[in-house]
Amino acid sequence: MSGSKMAGTSAPTVRRDPYEVLSVSRDSTDQEIKTAYRKLALKYHPDKNVSNPEASELFKEVAFSYSILSDPEKRRQYDNAGFEALEADGMDMEIDLSNLGTVNTMFAALFSKLGVPIKTTISANVLEEALNGTVTVRPLPLGTSISGKVEKQSAHFFGVTISEEQAEAGVVVRVTSAAQSKFKLLYFEQDVNAGYGLALQEDSEKTGKVTSAGMYFLHFQVYRMDSTLNALAMAKDPESAFFKRLEGLQPCEVSQLKSGTHIFAVYGDNFFKTASYTIEAVCAKTYEDTTEKLKDIESQILRKRNDLRQFETEYRKALARFQEVTNRYSQEKQAVDELLKQRDGIHSSFTITRAVINSGGSGVHVNNGSSSKSVGEEVKVESSPGDDGSSDGKEKPSKKKWFNLNMNKSDKKT
């Protein structure tokens, strides 16, 4: 089936022993750990401690501790090597929607609208009413569907009763919303006090023109996709997001149901409005071909995830080599351009005449140490239009200047 555990939070700054936080022993059973968590989660839930900021931190600590001890692999790693064995920083944080202020809710809604997945906790009122057994449970027979609208931070509960034969064949529960509402599909276990304890949850995802969530109890391991992991990877490195895309696959904790009545709920997770939905429960016996296809595709995806892990290493090496040769290409191109530029400069220096500026500001041509004329032949310098000779070949009488006080006699006769 597909469904995430009810809590997944980031590690607190100061880490305490998870067993100490939940007040359980190291040899406690899964059920004892779950019961302790439910009790403490309700005690410190932000809904019930609005004026106590410390409760919020304790709530996170309790949820973080439970996320370790409720996962067999993480619990084993912690028991063997402590927090160092866990990638705690990679654990995502859930947001308590019911405790958000108006402004923060608007920002969260905006990010959700832009496609950034925002995880939210279940309202304490819903959890407490379920634990006390005071919720109204509507029957949902296999092979039928029910449509409705659920208010934000509220839940509609449904009971699915299955026989031994149906449990053996497998059961699927799915919720869709043509209005693309945001919701959660919840699964509750029977509590010792005749109430219901939240065991699994699946956030709705947009698929095509609808939002949907499903839980699959088919006697083989089915995986759910945690899209927040890929979103975080995309934000840090869009290229890396492709390789991390299948890392969001998380094994579902329950793969089969026993005969009897099982409690599911649709939780309104919209930020400002009601959530429209249609819930249906089916027996997998009438979907044998589809079930086999799902089993096969799950296996293919797992193999592909392993392939991508190996391919990423090869890709990174090839990319590093590509960047190396690309950088060299730029360097070599720059070097060739510079050499050719110097070559052209040297070529242009082999010339007979050069343009220079005389003291009067007129341009004249002078030889470069040699002449193309015959030996003994004078090199004439052409007068510029600013000299005594005019440019049209006609002589103009020289004009005496009144300030020329040192005129020669010959000049005066003239």
GROMACS .gro file of C-alpha atoms in nm:
model
  414
    1MET     CA    1   0.000   0.000   0.000
    2SER     CA    2   0.104   0.358  -0.026
    3GLY     CA    3   0.112   0.576   0.281
    4SER     CA    4   0.365   0.761   0.485
    5LYS     CA    5   0.399   0.744   0.858
    6MET     CA    6   0.228   1.024   1.040
    7ALA     CA    7   0.539   1.220   1.124
    8GLY     CA    8   0.863   1.311   0.959
    9THR     CA    9   1.047   1.604   1.104
   10SER     CA   10   1.389   1.758   1.110
   11ALA     CA   11   1.622   1.697   1.400
   12PRO     CA   12   1.615   1.943   1.691
   13THR     CA   13   1.928   2.144   1.762
   14VAL     CA   14   2.003   1.951   2.082
   15ARG     CA   15   1.948   1.582   2.030
   16ARG     CA   16   1.824   1.368   2.314
   17ASP     CA   17   1.802   0.991   2.316
   18PRO     CA   18   1.479   0.901   2.130
   19TYR     CA   19   1.401   0.634   2.389
   20GLU     CA   20   1.434   0.894   2.662
   21VAL     CA   21   1.214   1.143   2.474
   22LEU     CA   22   0.933   0.888   2.432
   23SER     CA   23   0.990   0.742   2.782
   24VAL     CA   24   1.023   0.386   2.652
   25SER     CA   25   1.289   0.120   2.701
   26ARG     CA   26   1.526  -0.005   2.433
   27ASP     CA   27   1.343  -0.338   2.414
   28SER     CA   28   0.999  -0.178   2.372
   29THR     CA   29   0.772  -0.321   2.105
   30ASP     CA   30   0.653  -0.124   1.803
   31GLN     CA   31   0.308  -0.097   1.957
   32GLU     CA   32   0.447   0.040   2.285
   33ILE     CA   33   0.650   0.299   2.095
   34LYS     CA   34   0.349   0.396   1.887
   35THR     CA   35   0.124   0.432   2.192
   36ALA     CA   36   0.382   0.648   2.371
   37TYR     CA   37   0.416   0.870   2.067
   38ARG     CA   38   0.044   0.923   2.025
   39LYS     CA   39   0.011   1.024   2.389
   40LEU     CA   40   0.299   1.273   2.380
   41ALA     CA   41   0.210   1.411   2.034
   42LEU     CA   42  -0.135   1.506   2.158
   43LYS     CA   43   0.007   1.647   2.480
   44TYR     CA   44   0.247   1.883   2.302
   45HIS     CA   45   0.048   1.946   1.985
   46PRO     CA   46   0.059   2.321   1.892
   47ASP     CA   47  -0.320   2.328   1.868
   48LYS     CA   48  -0.342   2.267   2.241
   49ASN     CA   49  -0.045   2.484   2.338
   50VAL     CA   50  -0.092   2.811   2.152
   51SER     CA   51   0.051   3.019   2.438
   52ASN     CA   52   0.339   2.780   2.510
   53PRO     CA   53   0.622   2.805   2.256
   54GLU     CA   54   0.821   2.535   2.434
   55ALA     CA   55   0.549   2.282   2.356
   56SER     CA   56   0.607   2.330   1.984
   57GLU     CA   57   0.974   2.237   2.023
   58LEU     CA   58   0.882   1.936   2.235
   59PHE     CA   59   0.629   1.833   1.973
   60LYS     CA   60   0.903   1.841   1.707
   61GLU     CA   61   1.137   1.644   1.932
   62VAL     CA   62   0.875   1.379   1.998
   63ALA     CA   63   0.794   1.349   1.628
   64PHE     CA   64   1.163   1.331   1.538
   65SER     CA   65   1.226   1.058   1.794
   66TYR     CA   66   0.928   0.860   1.670
   67SER     CA   67   1.043   0.892   1.308
   68ILE     CA   68   1.359   0.707   1.412
   69LEU     CA   69   1.217   0.440   1.640
   70SER     CA   70   0.916   0.363   1.419
   71ASP     CA   71   1.141   0.279   1.123
   72PRO     CA   72   1.311  -0.063   1.172
   73GLU     CA   73   1.617   0.030   0.967
   74LYS     CA   74   1.666   0.370   1.130
   75ARG     CA   75   1.615   0.219   1.473
   76ARG     CA   76   1.878  -0.048   1.400
   77GLN     CA   77   2.123   0.216   1.275
   78TYR     CA   78   2.066   0.432   1.581
   79ASP     CA   79   2.104   0.138   1.821
   80ASN     CA   80   2.435   0.046   1.656
   81ALA     CA   81   2.598   0.387   1.604
   82GLY     CA   82   2.373   0.660   1.739
   83PHE     CA   83   2.279   0.976   1.551
   84GLU     CA   84   2.595   0.966   1.342
   85ALA     CA   85   2.455   0.672   1.148
   86LEU     CA   86   2.146   0.867   1.047
   87GLU     CA   87   2.117   1.126   0.775
   88ALA     CA   88   1.909   1.339   1.009
   89ASP     CA   89   1.954   1.659   0.811
   90GLY     CA   90   1.776   1.499   0.517
   91MET     CA   91   1.458   1.442   0.717
   92ASP     CA   92   1.188   1.683   0.618
   93MET     CA   93   0.978   1.906   0.841
   94GLU     CA   94   0.602   1.905   0.856
   95ILE     CA   95   0.414   2.229   0.909
   96ASP     CA   96   0.125   2.251   1.149
   97LEU     CA   97  -0.130   2.421   0.926
   98SER     CA   98  -0.374   2.481   1.209
   99ASN     CA   99  -0.112   2.680   1.400
  100LEU     CA  100  -0.011   2.910   1.113
  101GLY     CA  101  -0.099   3.278   1.132
  102THR     CA  102  -0.291   3.443   0.850
  103VAL     CA  103   0.017   3.590   0.683
  104ASN     CA  104   0.217   3.266   0.707
  105THR     CA  105  -0.080   3.071   0.577
  106MET     CA  106  -0.094   3.299   0.271
  107PHE     CA  107   0.275   3.244   0.203
  108ALA     CA  108   0.237   2.868   0.246
  109ALA     CA  109  -0.061   2.871   0.010
  110LEU     CA  110   0.141   3.066  -0.245
  111PHE     CA  111   0.428   2.818  -0.236
  112SER     CA  112   0.183   2.531  -0.266
  113LYS     CA  113   0.023   2.703  -0.567
  114LEU     CA  114   0.367   2.734  -0.728
  115GLY     CA  115   0.420   2.362  -0.692
  116VAL     CA  116   0.641   2.363  -0.383
  117PRO     CA  117   0.516   2.077  -0.164
  118ILE     CA  118   0.414   2.197   0.182
  119LYS     CA  119   0.369   1.921   0.438
  120THR     CA  120   0.117   1.983   0.712
  121THR     CA  121   0.034   1.803   1.034
  122ILE     CA  122  -0.308   1.670   1.122
  123SER     CA  123  -0.515   1.889   1.352
  124ALA     CA  124  -0.498   1.785   1.717
  125ASN     CA  125  -0.879   1.794   1.737
  126VAL     CA  126  -0.910   1.531   1.465
  127LEU     CA  127  -0.647   1.308   1.625
  128GLU     CA  128  -0.800   1.340   1.970
  129GLU     CA  129  -1.156   1.272   1.855
  130ALA     CA  130  -1.034   0.964   1.667
  131LEU     CA  131  -0.839   0.841   1.969
  132ASN     CA  132  -1.145   0.889   2.188
  133GLY     CA  133  -1.362   0.706   1.937
  134THR     CA  134  -1.607   0.996   1.909
  135VAL     CA  135  -1.589   1.031   1.530
  136THR     CA  136  -1.869   0.937   1.292
  137VAL     CA  137  -1.769   0.651   1.062
  138ARG     CA  138  -1.959   0.602   0.736
  139PRO     CA  139  -1.951   0.258   0.568
  140LEU     CA  140  -1.763   0.236   0.238
  141PRO     CA  141  -1.838  -0.104   0.080
  142LEU     CA  142  -1.583  -0.250  -0.161
  143GLY     CA  143  -1.664  -0.166  -0.521
  144THR     CA  144  -1.839   0.162  -0.436
  145SER     CA  145  -1.743   0.529  -0.423
  146ILE     CA  146  -1.859   0.824  -0.214
  147SER     CA  147  -1.820   1.193  -0.297
  148GLY     CA  148  -1.821   1.483  -0.056
  149LYS     CA  149  -1.671   1.808   0.065
  150VAL     CA  150  -1.466   1.830   0.382
  151GLU     CA  151  -1.383   2.152   0.566
  152LYS     CA  152  -1.020   2.257   0.615
  153GLN     CA  153  -0.848   2.083   0.908
  154SER     CA  154  -1.144   1.847   0.938
  155ALA     CA  155  -1.187   1.482   0.838
  156HIS     CA  156  -1.454   1.248   0.705
  157PHE     CA  157  -1.415   0.890   0.834
  158PHE     CA  158  -1.504   0.574   0.643
  159GLY     CA  159  -1.515   0.207   0.743
  160VAL     CA  160  -1.410  -0.055   0.485
  161THR     CA  161  -1.512  -0.409   0.580
  162ILE     CA  162  -1.335  -0.695   0.401
  163SER     CA  163  -1.366  -1.072   0.411
  164GLU     CA  164  -1.085  -1.328   0.434
  165GLU     CA  165  -1.103  -1.385   0.059
  166GLN     CA  166  -1.092  -1.013  -0.018
  167ALA     CA  167  -0.804  -0.958   0.224
  168GLU     CA  168  -0.612  -1.238   0.052
  169ALA     CA  169  -0.677  -1.087  -0.293
  170GLY     CA  170  -0.573  -0.739  -0.185
  171VAL     CA  171  -0.748  -0.405  -0.135
  172VAL     CA  172  -0.696  -0.059  -0.283
  173VAL     CA  173  -0.836   0.266  -0.141
  174ARG     CA  174  -0.806   0.578  -0.353
  175VAL     CA  175  -0.923   0.939  -0.329
  176THR     CA  176  -0.940   1.182  -0.621
  177SER     CA  177  -1.045   1.545  -0.657
  178ALA     CA  178  -1.154   1.685  -0.992
  179ALA     CA  179  -1.136   2.032  -0.831
  180GLN     CA  180  -0.765   1.966  -0.758
  181SER     CA  181  -0.823   2.013  -0.386
  182LYS     CA  182  -0.542   1.950  -0.141
  183PHE     CA  183  -0.619   1.667   0.103
  184LYS     CA  184  -0.474   1.373   0.293
  185LEU     CA  185  -0.580   1.010   0.284
  186LEU     CA  186  -0.546   0.868   0.638
  187TYR     CA  187  -0.545   0.513   0.772
  188PHE     CA  188  -0.625   0.447   1.139
  189GLU     CA  189  -0.555   0.140   1.347
  190GLN     CA  190  -0.783   0.017   1.623
  191ASP     CA  191  -0.656   0.146   1.957
  192VAL     CA  192  -0.667  -0.048   2.282
  193ASN     CA  193  -0.918   0.201   2.423
  194ALA     CA  194  -1.169   0.140   2.140
  195GLY     CA  195  -1.051   0.451   1.961
  196TYR     CA  196  -0.849   0.492   1.643
  197GLY     CA  197  -0.482   0.585   1.623
  198LEU     CA  198  -0.339   0.744   1.310
  199ALA     CA  199  -0.098   0.496   1.149
  200LEU     CA  200  -0.044   0.610   0.791
  201GLN     CA  201  -0.107   0.914   0.576
  202GLU     CA  202  -0.072   0.994   0.208
  203ASP     CA  203  -0.068   1.352   0.083
  204SER     CA  204  -0.253   1.428  -0.239
  205GLU     CA  205  -0.046   1.476  -0.553
  206LYS     CA  206  -0.144   1.640  -0.879
  207THR     CA  207  -0.173   1.384  -1.160
  208GLY     CA  208  -0.304   1.528  -1.484
  209LYS     CA  209  -0.616   1.733  -1.423
  210VAL     CA  210  -0.690   1.589  -1.078
  211THR     CA  211  -0.526   1.549  -0.740
  212SER     CA  212  -0.516   1.199  -0.598
  213ALA     CA  213  -0.383   0.978  -0.321
  214GLY     CA  214  -0.394   0.603  -0.282
  215MET     CA  215  -0.314   0.319  -0.045
  216TYR     CA  216  -0.239  -0.027  -0.185
  217PHE     CA  217  -0.256  -0.345   0.026
  218LEU     CA  218  -0.146  -0.604  -0.233
  219HIS     CA  219   0.083  -0.849  -0.046
  220PHE     CA  220   0.398  -0.716  -0.212
  221GLN     CA  221   0.608  -0.413  -0.137
  222VAL     CA  222   0.459  -0.098  -0.285
  223TYR     CA  223   0.642   0.233  -0.266
  224ARG     CA  224   0.517   0.585  -0.215
  225MET     CA  225   0.687   0.889  -0.365
  226ASP     CA  226   0.800   1.165  -0.130
  227SER     CA  227   0.805   1.462  -0.369
  228THR     CA  228   0.955   1.697  -0.110
  229LEU     CA  229   1.293   1.526  -0.143
  230ASN     CA  230   1.302   1.595  -0.514
  231ALA     CA  231   1.184   1.953  -0.462
  232LEU     CA  232   1.466   2.021  -0.217
  233ALA     CA  233   1.719   1.865  -0.455
  234MET     CA  234   1.581   2.074  -0.741
  235ALA     CA  235   1.624   2.391  -0.539
  236LYS     CA  236   1.985   2.311  -0.460
  237ASP     CA  237   2.092   2.166  -0.795
  238PRO     CA  238   1.844   2.122  -1.084
  239GLU     CA  239   2.078   1.877  -1.255
  240SER     CA  240   2.107   1.663  -0.944
  241ALA     CA  241   1.730   1.651  -0.906
  242PHE     CA  242   1.703   1.397  -1.190
  243PHE     CA  243   1.934   1.153  -1.015
  244LYS     CA  244   1.759   1.206  -0.680
  245ARG     CA  245   1.411   1.174  -0.826
  246LEU     CA  246   1.374   0.804  -0.747
  247GLU     CA  247   1.537   0.846  -0.407
  248GLY     CA  248   1.201   0.981  -0.292
  249LEU     CA  249   1.060   0.628  -0.311
  250GLN     CA  250   0.980   0.512   0.040
  251PRO     CA  251   0.861   0.159   0.121
  252CYS     CA  252   0.509   0.150   0.259
  253GLU     CA  253   0.488   0.016   0.611
  254VAL     CA  254   0.185  -0.209   0.554
  255SER     CA  255   0.146  -0.437   0.255
  256GLN     CA  256  -0.168  -0.628   0.352
  257LEU     CA  257  -0.482  -0.604   0.563
  258LYS     CA  258  -0.655  -0.866   0.770
  259SER     CA  259  -1.024  -0.939   0.744
  260GLY     CA  260  -1.249  -0.704   0.938
  261THR     CA  261  -1.331  -0.334   0.933
  262HIS     CA  262  -1.059  -0.080   0.860
  263ILE     CA  263  -1.088   0.293   0.917
  264PHE     CA  264  -0.985   0.548   0.653
  265ALA     CA  265  -1.038   0.923   0.646
  266VAL     CA  266  -1.018   1.214   0.403
  267TYR     CA  267  -0.861   1.518   0.570
  268GLY     CA  268  -0.918   1.869   0.432
  269ASP     CA  269  -0.571   2.008   0.369
  270ASN     CA  270  -0.669   2.315   0.166
  271PHE     CA  271  -0.548   2.644   0.310
  272PHE     CA  272  -0.866   2.851   0.279
  273LYS     CA  273  -1.151   2.641   0.144
  274THR     CA  274  -1.323   2.304   0.160
  275ALA     CA  275  -1.179   2.005  -0.024
  276SER     CA  276  -1.394   1.825  -0.278
  277TYR     CA  277  -1.322   1.453  -0.310
  278THR     CA  278  -1.436   1.110  -0.422
  279ILE     CA  279  -1.321   0.807  -0.222
  280GLU     CA  280  -1.347   0.451  -0.346
  281ALA     CA  281  -1.241   0.107  -0.225
  282VAL     CA  282  -1.188  -0.187  -0.460
  283CYS     CA  283  -1.087  -0.549  -0.431
  284ALA     CA  284  -0.776  -0.628  -0.635
  285LYS     CA  285  -0.921  -0.961  -0.746
  286THR     CA  286  -1.101  -0.790  -1.033
  287TYR     CA  287  -0.779  -0.610  -1.124
  288GLU     CA  288  -0.539  -0.904  -1.143
  289ASP     CA  289  -0.370  -0.786  -1.463
  290THR     CA  290  -0.333  -0.433  -1.327
  291THR     CA  291  -0.191  -0.568  -1.001
  292GLU     CA  292   0.069  -0.772  -1.187
  293LYS     CA  293   0.165  -0.470  -1.395
  294LEU     CA  294   0.211  -0.265  -1.078
  295LYS     CA  295   0.427  -0.539  -0.924
  296ASP     CA  296   0.642  -0.549  -1.237
  297ILE     CA  297   0.675  -0.171  -1.267
  298GLU     CA  298   0.773  -0.140  -0.900
  299SER     CA  299   1.057  -0.387  -0.962
  300GLN     CA  300   1.167  -0.199  -1.273
  301ILE     CA  301   1.172   0.131  -1.086
  302LEU     CA  302   1.384  -0.016  -0.807
  303ARG     CA  303   1.633  -0.151  -1.062
  304LYS     CA  304   1.632   0.184  -1.237
  305ARG     CA  305   1.707   0.359  -0.906
  306ASN     CA  306   2.015   0.141  -0.861
  307ASP     CA  307   2.116   0.204  -1.223
  308LEU     CA  308   2.086   0.579  -1.174
  309ARG     CA  309   2.309   0.567  -0.867
  310GLN     CA  310   2.583   0.406  -1.075
  311PHE     CA  311   2.516   0.624  -1.378
  312GLU     CA  312   2.540   0.941  -1.170
  313THR     CA  313   2.899   0.851  -1.081
  314GLU     CA  314   2.983   0.793  -1.447
  315TYR     CA  315   2.801   1.111  -1.549
  316ARG     CA  316   2.985   1.323  -1.294
  317LYS     CA  317   3.319   1.194  -1.416
  318ALA     CA  318   3.226   1.255  -1.780
  319LEU     CA  319   3.093   1.601  -1.695
  320ALA     CA  320   3.414   1.690  -1.513
  321ARG     CA  321   3.614   1.574  -1.815
  322PHE     CA  322   3.387   1.771  -2.048
  323GLN     CA  323   3.433   2.086  -1.842
  324GLU     CA  324   3.809   2.027  -1.847
  325VAL     CA  325   3.830   2.001  -2.226
  326THR     CA  326   3.585   2.289  -2.269
  327ASN     CA  327   3.805   2.511  -2.055
  328ARG     CA  328   4.108   2.402  -2.256
  329TYR     CA  329   3.921   2.477  -2.579
  330SER     CA  330   3.863   2.835  -2.461
  331GLN     CA  331   4.226   2.872  -2.355
  332GLU     CA  332   4.362   2.729  -2.681
  333LYS     CA  333   4.131   2.950  -2.888
  334GLN     CA  334   4.248   3.257  -2.699
  335ALA     CA  335   4.613   3.157  -2.745
  336VAL     CA  336   4.572   3.103  -3.122
  337ASP     CA  337   4.392   3.436  -3.162
  338GLU     CA  338   4.672   3.615  -2.976
  339LEU     CA  339   4.948   3.450  -3.183
  340LEU     CA  340   4.776   3.539  -3.510
  341LYS     CA  341   4.725   3.895  -3.389
  342GLN     CA  342   5.096   3.926  -3.310
  343ARG     CA  343   5.180   3.772  -3.649
  344ASP     CA  344   4.964   4.029  -3.831
  345GLY     CA  345   5.132   4.307  -3.634
  346ILE     CA  346   5.476   4.188  -3.737
  347HIS     CA  347   5.369   4.157  -4.100
  348SER     CA  348   5.237   4.511  -4.104
  349SER     CA  349   5.572   4.647  -3.977
  350PHE     CA  350   5.738   4.553  -4.307
  351THR     CA  351   5.646   4.879  -4.493
  352ILE     CA  352   5.838   5.157  -4.675
  353THR     CA  353   5.648   5.463  -4.557
  354ARG     CA  354   5.468   5.554  -4.244
  355ALA     CA  355   5.232   5.837  -4.166
  356VAL     CA  356   5.374   6.090  -3.921
  357ILE     CA  357   5.267   6.433  -3.794
  358ASN     CA  358   5.502   6.733  -3.858
  359SER     CA  359   5.548   7.019  -3.620
  360GLY     CA  360   5.291   7.228  -3.805
  361GLY     CA  361   5.027   6.961  -3.769
  362SER     CA  362   5.036   6.856  -4.136
  363GLY     CA  363   5.088   6.497  -4.243
  364VAL     CA  364   5.392   6.424  -4.464
  365HIS     CA  365   5.545   6.107  -4.603
  366VAL     CA  366   5.906   6.033  -4.511
  367ASN     CA  367   6.129   5.751  -4.614
  368ASN     CA  368   6.201   5.466  -4.386
  369GLY     CA  369   6.581   5.470  -4.428
  370SER     CA  370   6.565   5.375  -4.795
  371SER     CA  371   6.413   5.505  -5.114
  372SER     CA  372   6.248   5.360  -5.416
  373LYS     CA  373   6.405   5.631  -5.635
  374SER     CA  374   6.740   5.600  -5.814
  375VAL     CA  375   7.062   5.689  -5.635
  376GLY     CA  376   7.133   6.061  -5.656
  377GLU     CA  377   6.773   6.150  -5.724
  378GLU     CA  378   6.628   6.389  -5.473
  379VAL     CA  379   6.331   6.297  -5.271
  380LYS     CA  380   6.083   6.579  -5.301
  381VAL     CA  381   5.865   6.681  -5.017
  382GLU     CA  382   5.523   6.793  -5.126
  383SER     CA  383   5.390   7.114  -4.983
  384SER     CA  384   5.072   7.103  -4.795
  385PRO     CA  385   4.786   7.343  -4.864
  386GLY     CA  386   4.896   7.538  -4.559
  387ASP     CA  387   5.242   7.632  -4.706
  388ASP     CA  388   5.333   7.928  -4.933
  389GLY     CA  389   5.237   7.736  -5.243
  390SER     CA  390   4.868   7.700  -5.292
  391SER     CA  391   4.712   7.376  -5.374
  392ASP     CA  392   4.591   7.495  -5.715
  393GLY     CA  393   4.946   7.572  -5.845
  394LYS     CA  394   4.900   7.955  -5.854
  395GLU     CA  395   5.135   8.177  -5.659
  396LYS     CA  396   4.983   8.412  -5.409
  397PRO     CA  397   5.161   8.733  -5.304
  398SER     CA  398   5.303   8.715  -4.960
  399LYS     CA  399   5.137   8.942  -4.713
  400LYS     CA  400   5.331   9.147  -4.465
  401LYS     CA  401   5.226   9.111  -4.110
  402TRP     CA  402   5.222   9.427  -3.901
  403PHE     CA  403   5.367   9.250  -3.602
  404ASN     CA  404   5.674   9.117  -3.791
  405LEU     CA  405   5.928   9.370  -3.651
  406ASN     CA  406   6.240   9.188  -3.772
  407MET     CA  407   6.176   9.215  -4.146
  408ASN     CA  408   6.483   9.206  -4.373
  409LYS     CA  409   6.548   9.491  -4.615
  410SER     CA  410   6.485   9.262  -4.903
  411ASP     CA  411   6.145   9.193  -4.759
  412LYS     CA  412   6.077   9.565  -4.727
  413LYS     CA  413   6.162   9.628  -5.092
  414THR     CA  414   5.923   9.367  -5.182
   0.00000   0.00000   0.00000
